[in-house]
JSON list of C-alpha atoms in Angstrom, two decimals:
[
{"chain": "G", "resi": 1, "resn": "MET", "atom": "CA", "xyz": [33.79, -15.45, -25.18]},
{"chain": "G", "resi": 2, "resn": "LYS", "atom": "CA", "xyz": [30.25, -16.74, -24.70]},
{"chain": "G", "resi": 3, "resn": "ALA", "atom": "CA", "xyz": [27.42, -14.31, -25.03]},
{"chain": "G", "resi": 4, "resn": "ALA", "atom": "CA", "xyz": [25.50, -13.79, -21.83]},
{"chain": "G", "resi": 5, "resn": "THR", "atom": "CA", "xyz": [21.99, -15.14, -21.92]},
{"chain": "G", "resi": 6, "resn": "LEU", "atom": "CA", "xyz": [19.32, -12.94, -20.52]},
{"chain": "G", "resi": 7, "resn": "LYS", "atom": "CA", "xyz": [16.76, -14.77, -18.46]},
{"chain": "G", "resi": 8, "resn": "LEU", "atom": "CA", "xyz": [13.41, -13.05, -18.55]},
{"chain": "G", "resi": 9, "resn": "VAL", "atom": "CA", "xyz": [11.63, -12.90, -15.22]},
{"chain": "G", "resi": 10, "resn": "ASP", "atom": "CA", "xyz": [8.00, -12.01, -14.72]},
{"chain": "G", "resi": 11, "resn": "PRO", "atom": "CA", "xyz": [8.29, -8.70, -12.83]},
{"chain": "G", "resi": 12, "resn": "THR", "atom": "CA", "xyz": [5.13, -9.37, -10.84]},
{"chain": "G", "resi": 13, "resn": "SER", "atom": "CA", "xyz": [6.41, -12.79, -9.75]},
{"chain": "G", "resi": 14, "resn": "ALA", "atom": "CA", "xyz": [9.74, -11.29, -8.66]},
{"chain": "G", "resi": 15, "resn": "GLU", "atom": "CA", "xyz": [7.93, -8.51, -6.78]},
{"chain": "G", "resi": 16, "resn": "ILE", "atom": "CA", "xyz": [5.71, -10.98, -4.96]},
{"chain": "G", "resi": 17, "resn": "ASP", "atom": "CA", "xyz": [8.74, -13.09, -4.08]},
{"chain": "G", "resi": 18, "resn": "PHE", "atom": "CA", "xyz": [10.39, -9.96, -2.69]},
{"chain": "G", "resi": 19, "resn": "LEU", "atom": "CA", "xyz": [7.36, -9.20, -0.50]},
{"chain": "G", "resi": 20, "resn": "ARG", "atom": "CA", "xyz": [7.22, -12.78, 0.76]},
{"chain": "G", "resi": 21, "resn": "SER", "atom": "CA", "xyz": [10.94, -12.77, 1.48]},
{"chain": "G", "resi": 22, "resn": "GLU", "atom": "CA", "xyz": [10.77, -9.51, 3.42]},
{"chain": "G", "resi": 23, "resn": "LEU", "atom": "CA", "xyz": [7.83, -10.80, 5.46]},
{"chain": "G", "resi": 24, "resn": "SER", "atom": "CA", "xyz": [9.61, -14.07, 6.24]},
{"chain": "G", "resi": 25, "resn": "THR", "atom": "CA", "xyz": [12.77, -12.23, 7.22]},
{"chain": "G", "resi": 26, "resn": "GLY", "atom": "CA", "xyz": [10.86, -9.77, 9.38]},
{"chain": "G", "resi": 27, "resn": "LEU", "atom": "CA", "xyz": [8.98, -12.53, 11.18]},
{"chain": "G", "resi": 28, "resn": "THR", "atom": "CA", "xyz": [12.19, -14.48, 11.74]},
{"chain": "G", "resi": 29, "resn": "LEU", "atom": "CA", "xyz": [13.87, -11.40, 13.18]},
{"chain": "G", "resi": 30, "resn": "THR", "atom": "CA", "xyz": [10.95, -10.63, 15.51]},
{"chain": "G", "resi": 31, "resn": "GLY", "atom": "CA", "xyz": [11.10, -14.22, 16.75]},
{"chain": "G", "resi": 32, "resn": "ILE", "atom": "CA", "xyz": [14.81, -13.90, 17.46]},
{"chain": "G", "resi": 33, "resn": "ALA", "atom": "CA", "xyz": [14.25, -10.55, 19.18]},
{"chain": "G", "resi": 34, "resn": "LEU", "atom": "CA", "xyz": [11.43, -11.89, 21.33]},
{"chain": "G", "resi": 35, "resn": "ASP", "atom": "CA", "xyz": [13.57, -14.85, 22.43]},
{"chain": "G", "resi": 36, "resn": "SER", "atom": "CA", "xyz": [16.69, -12.78, 23.11]},
{"chain": "G", "resi": 37, "resn": "ARG", "atom": "CA", "xyz": [17.81, -11.86, 26.61]},
{"chain": "G", "resi": 38, "resn": "ASP", "atom": "CA", "xyz": [20.53, -9.59, 25.23]},
{"chain": "G", "resi": 39, "resn": "GLN", "atom": "CA", "xyz": [19.00, -6.11, 24.90]},
{"chain": "G", "resi": 40, "resn": "ALA", "atom": "CA", "xyz": [21.39, -5.00, 22.14]},
{"chain": "G", "resi": 41, "resn": "ARG", "atom": "CA", "xyz": [20.58, -8.10, 20.08]},
{"chain": "G", "resi": 42, "resn": "ARG", "atom": "CA", "xyz": [16.87, -7.60, 20.74]},
{"chain": "G", "resi": 43, "resn": "ASN", "atom": "CA", "xyz": [17.02, -3.96, 19.62]},
{"chain": "G", "resi": 44, "resn": "ARG", "atom": "CA", "xyz": [19.08, -4.77, 16.51]},
{"chain": "G", "resi": 45, "resn": "ASN", "atom": "CA", "xyz": [16.74, -7.54, 15.38]},
{"chain": "G", "resi": 46, "resn": "CYS", "atom": "CA", "xyz": [13.67, -5.45, 16.12]},
{"chain": "G", "resi": 47, "resn": "ALA", "atom": "CA", "xyz": [15.08, -2.55, 14.07]},
{"chain": "G", "resi": 48, "resn": "ASN", "atom": "CA", "xyz": [15.84, -4.85, 11.14]},
{"chain": "G", "resi": 49, "resn": "ALA", "atom": "CA", "xyz": [12.37, -6.42, 11.35]},
{"chain": "G", "resi": 50, "resn": "ARG", "atom": "CA", "xyz": [10.91, -2.92, 11.27]},
{"chain": "G", "resi": 51, "resn": "LYS", "atom": "CA", "xyz": [12.87, -2.20, 8.09]},
{"chain": "G", "resi": 52, "resn": "ALA", "atom": "CA", "xyz": [11.34, -5.30, 6.51]},
{"chain": "G", "resi": 53, "resn": "TYR", "atom": "CA", "xyz": [7.86, -4.18, 7.61]},
{"chain": "G", "resi": 54, "resn": "ASP", "atom": "CA", "xyz": [8.40, -0.69, 6.20]},
{"chain": "G", "resi": 55, "resn": "ALA", "atom": "CA", "xyz": [9.70, -2.10, 2.90]},
{"chain": "G", "resi": 56, "resn": "VAL", "atom": "CA", "xyz": [6.61, -4.26, 2.45]},
{"chain": "G", "resi": 57, "resn": "LYS", "atom": "CA", "xyz": [4.30, -1.34, 3.31]},
{"chain": "G", "resi": 58, "resn": "ARG", "atom": "CA", "xyz": [6.15, 0.82, 0.78]},
{"chain": "G", "resi": 59, "resn": "PHE", "atom": "CA", "xyz": [6.12, -1.72, -2.08]},
{"chain": "G", "resi": 60, "resn": "VAL", "atom": "CA", "xyz": [2.71, -3.42, -1.71]},
{"chain": "G", "resi": 61, "resn": "PRO", "atom": "CA", "xyz": [0.83, -0.63, -3.52]},
{"chain": "G", "resi": 62, "resn": "ARG", "atom": "CA", "xyz": [3.15, -1.01, -6.54]},
{"chain": "G", "resi": 63, "resn": "VAL", "atom": "CA", "xyz": [2.55, -4.75, -7.02]},
{"chain": "G", "resi": 64, "resn": "ALA", "atom": "CA", "xyz": [-0.41, -6.22, -8.91]},
{"chain": "G", "resi": 65, "resn": "LEU", "atom": "CA", "xyz": [-1.61, -8.92, -6.51]},
{"chain": "G", "resi": 66, "resn": "SER", "atom": "CA", "xyz": [-4.38, -11.44, -7.03]},
{"chain": "G", "resi": 67, "resn": "PRO", "atom": "CA", "xyz": [-7.08, -11.56, -4.34]},
{"chain": "G", "resi": 68, "resn": "ASP", "atom": "CA", "xyz": [-5.45, -14.66, -2.80]},
{"chain": "G", "resi": 69, "resn": "GLU", "atom": "CA", "xyz": [-2.01, -13.02, -2.82]},
{"chain": "G", "resi": 70, "resn": "THR", "atom": "CA", "xyz": [-3.48, -9.86, -1.30]},
{"chain": "G", "resi": 71, "resn": "ASN", "atom": "CA", "xyz": [-5.01, -11.89, 1.54]},
{"chain": "G", "resi": 72, "resn": "GLU", "atom": "CA", "xyz": [-1.75, -13.78, 2.11]},
{"chain": "G", "resi": 73, "resn": "ILE", "atom": "CA", "xyz": [0.44, -10.66, 2.14]},
{"chain": "G", "resi": 74, "resn": "ASN", "atom": "CA", "xyz": [-1.98, -8.66, 4.31]},
{"chain": "G", "resi": 75, "resn": "SER", "atom": "CA", "xyz": [-2.32, -11.52, 6.79]},
{"chain": "G", "resi": 76, "resn": "ARG", "atom": "CA", "xyz": [1.44, -11.95, 7.14]},
{"chain": "G", "resi": 77, "resn": "LEU", "atom": "CA", "xyz": [1.93, -8.17, 7.30]},
{"chain": "G", "resi": 78, "resn": "GLU", "atom": "CA", "xyz": [-0.61, -7.96, 10.14]},
{"chain": "G", "resi": 79, "resn": "HIS", "atom": "CA", "xyz": [1.20, -10.79, 11.94]},
{"chain": "G", "resi": 80, "resn": "LEU", "atom": "CA", "xyz": [4.52, -8.95, 11.57]},
{"chain": "G", "resi": 81, "resn": "ARG", "atom": "CA", "xyz": [2.89, -5.73, 12.79]},
{"chain": "G", "resi": 82, "resn": "SER", "atom": "CA", "xyz": [1.55, -7.45, 15.90]},
{"chain": "G", "resi": 83, "resn": "GLU", "atom": "CA", "xyz": [4.96, -9.01, 16.65]},
{"chain": "G", "resi": 84, "resn": "LEU", "atom": "CA", "xyz": [6.61, -5.61, 16.31]},
{"chain": "G", "resi": 85, "resn": "GLN", "atom": "CA", "xyz": [4.05, -4.17, 18.71]},
{"chain": "G", "resi": 86, "resn": "ARG", "atom": "CA", "xyz": [4.91, -6.92, 21.21]},
{"chain": "G", "resi": 87, "resn": "LEU", "atom": "CA", "xyz": [8.49, -5.65, 20.97]},
{"chain": "G", "resi": 88, "resn": "GLY", "atom": "CA", "xyz": [7.35, -2.11, 21.78]},
{"chain": "G", "resi": 89, "resn": "GLU", "atom": "CA", "xyz": [7.36, -0.71, 18.25]},
{"chain": "G", "resi": 90, "resn": "GLU", "atom": "CA", "xyz": [4.70, 1.85, 17.38]},
{"chain": "G", "resi": 91, "resn": "VAL", "atom": "CA", "xyz": [3.37, 0.63, 14.06]}
]
């Protein structure tokens, strides 16, 4: 049997990728919700986008971000927040 090789990943890089992924997912879901005429679909996508928003808010303080990364994440987080507000979320 072959020994498993352990690939080392820079934790900060993985954390930043996680934040970016959550923001992208959240923004995609708000877009789907805003375009949906089906109220159940709109509510479901809005709720899932809110989960992405909350996850980013929860994890940002734990990640060592460069000034450029901080600006990027905060800008996208603000965009997600404004889209959630358009959907009636209190954020």
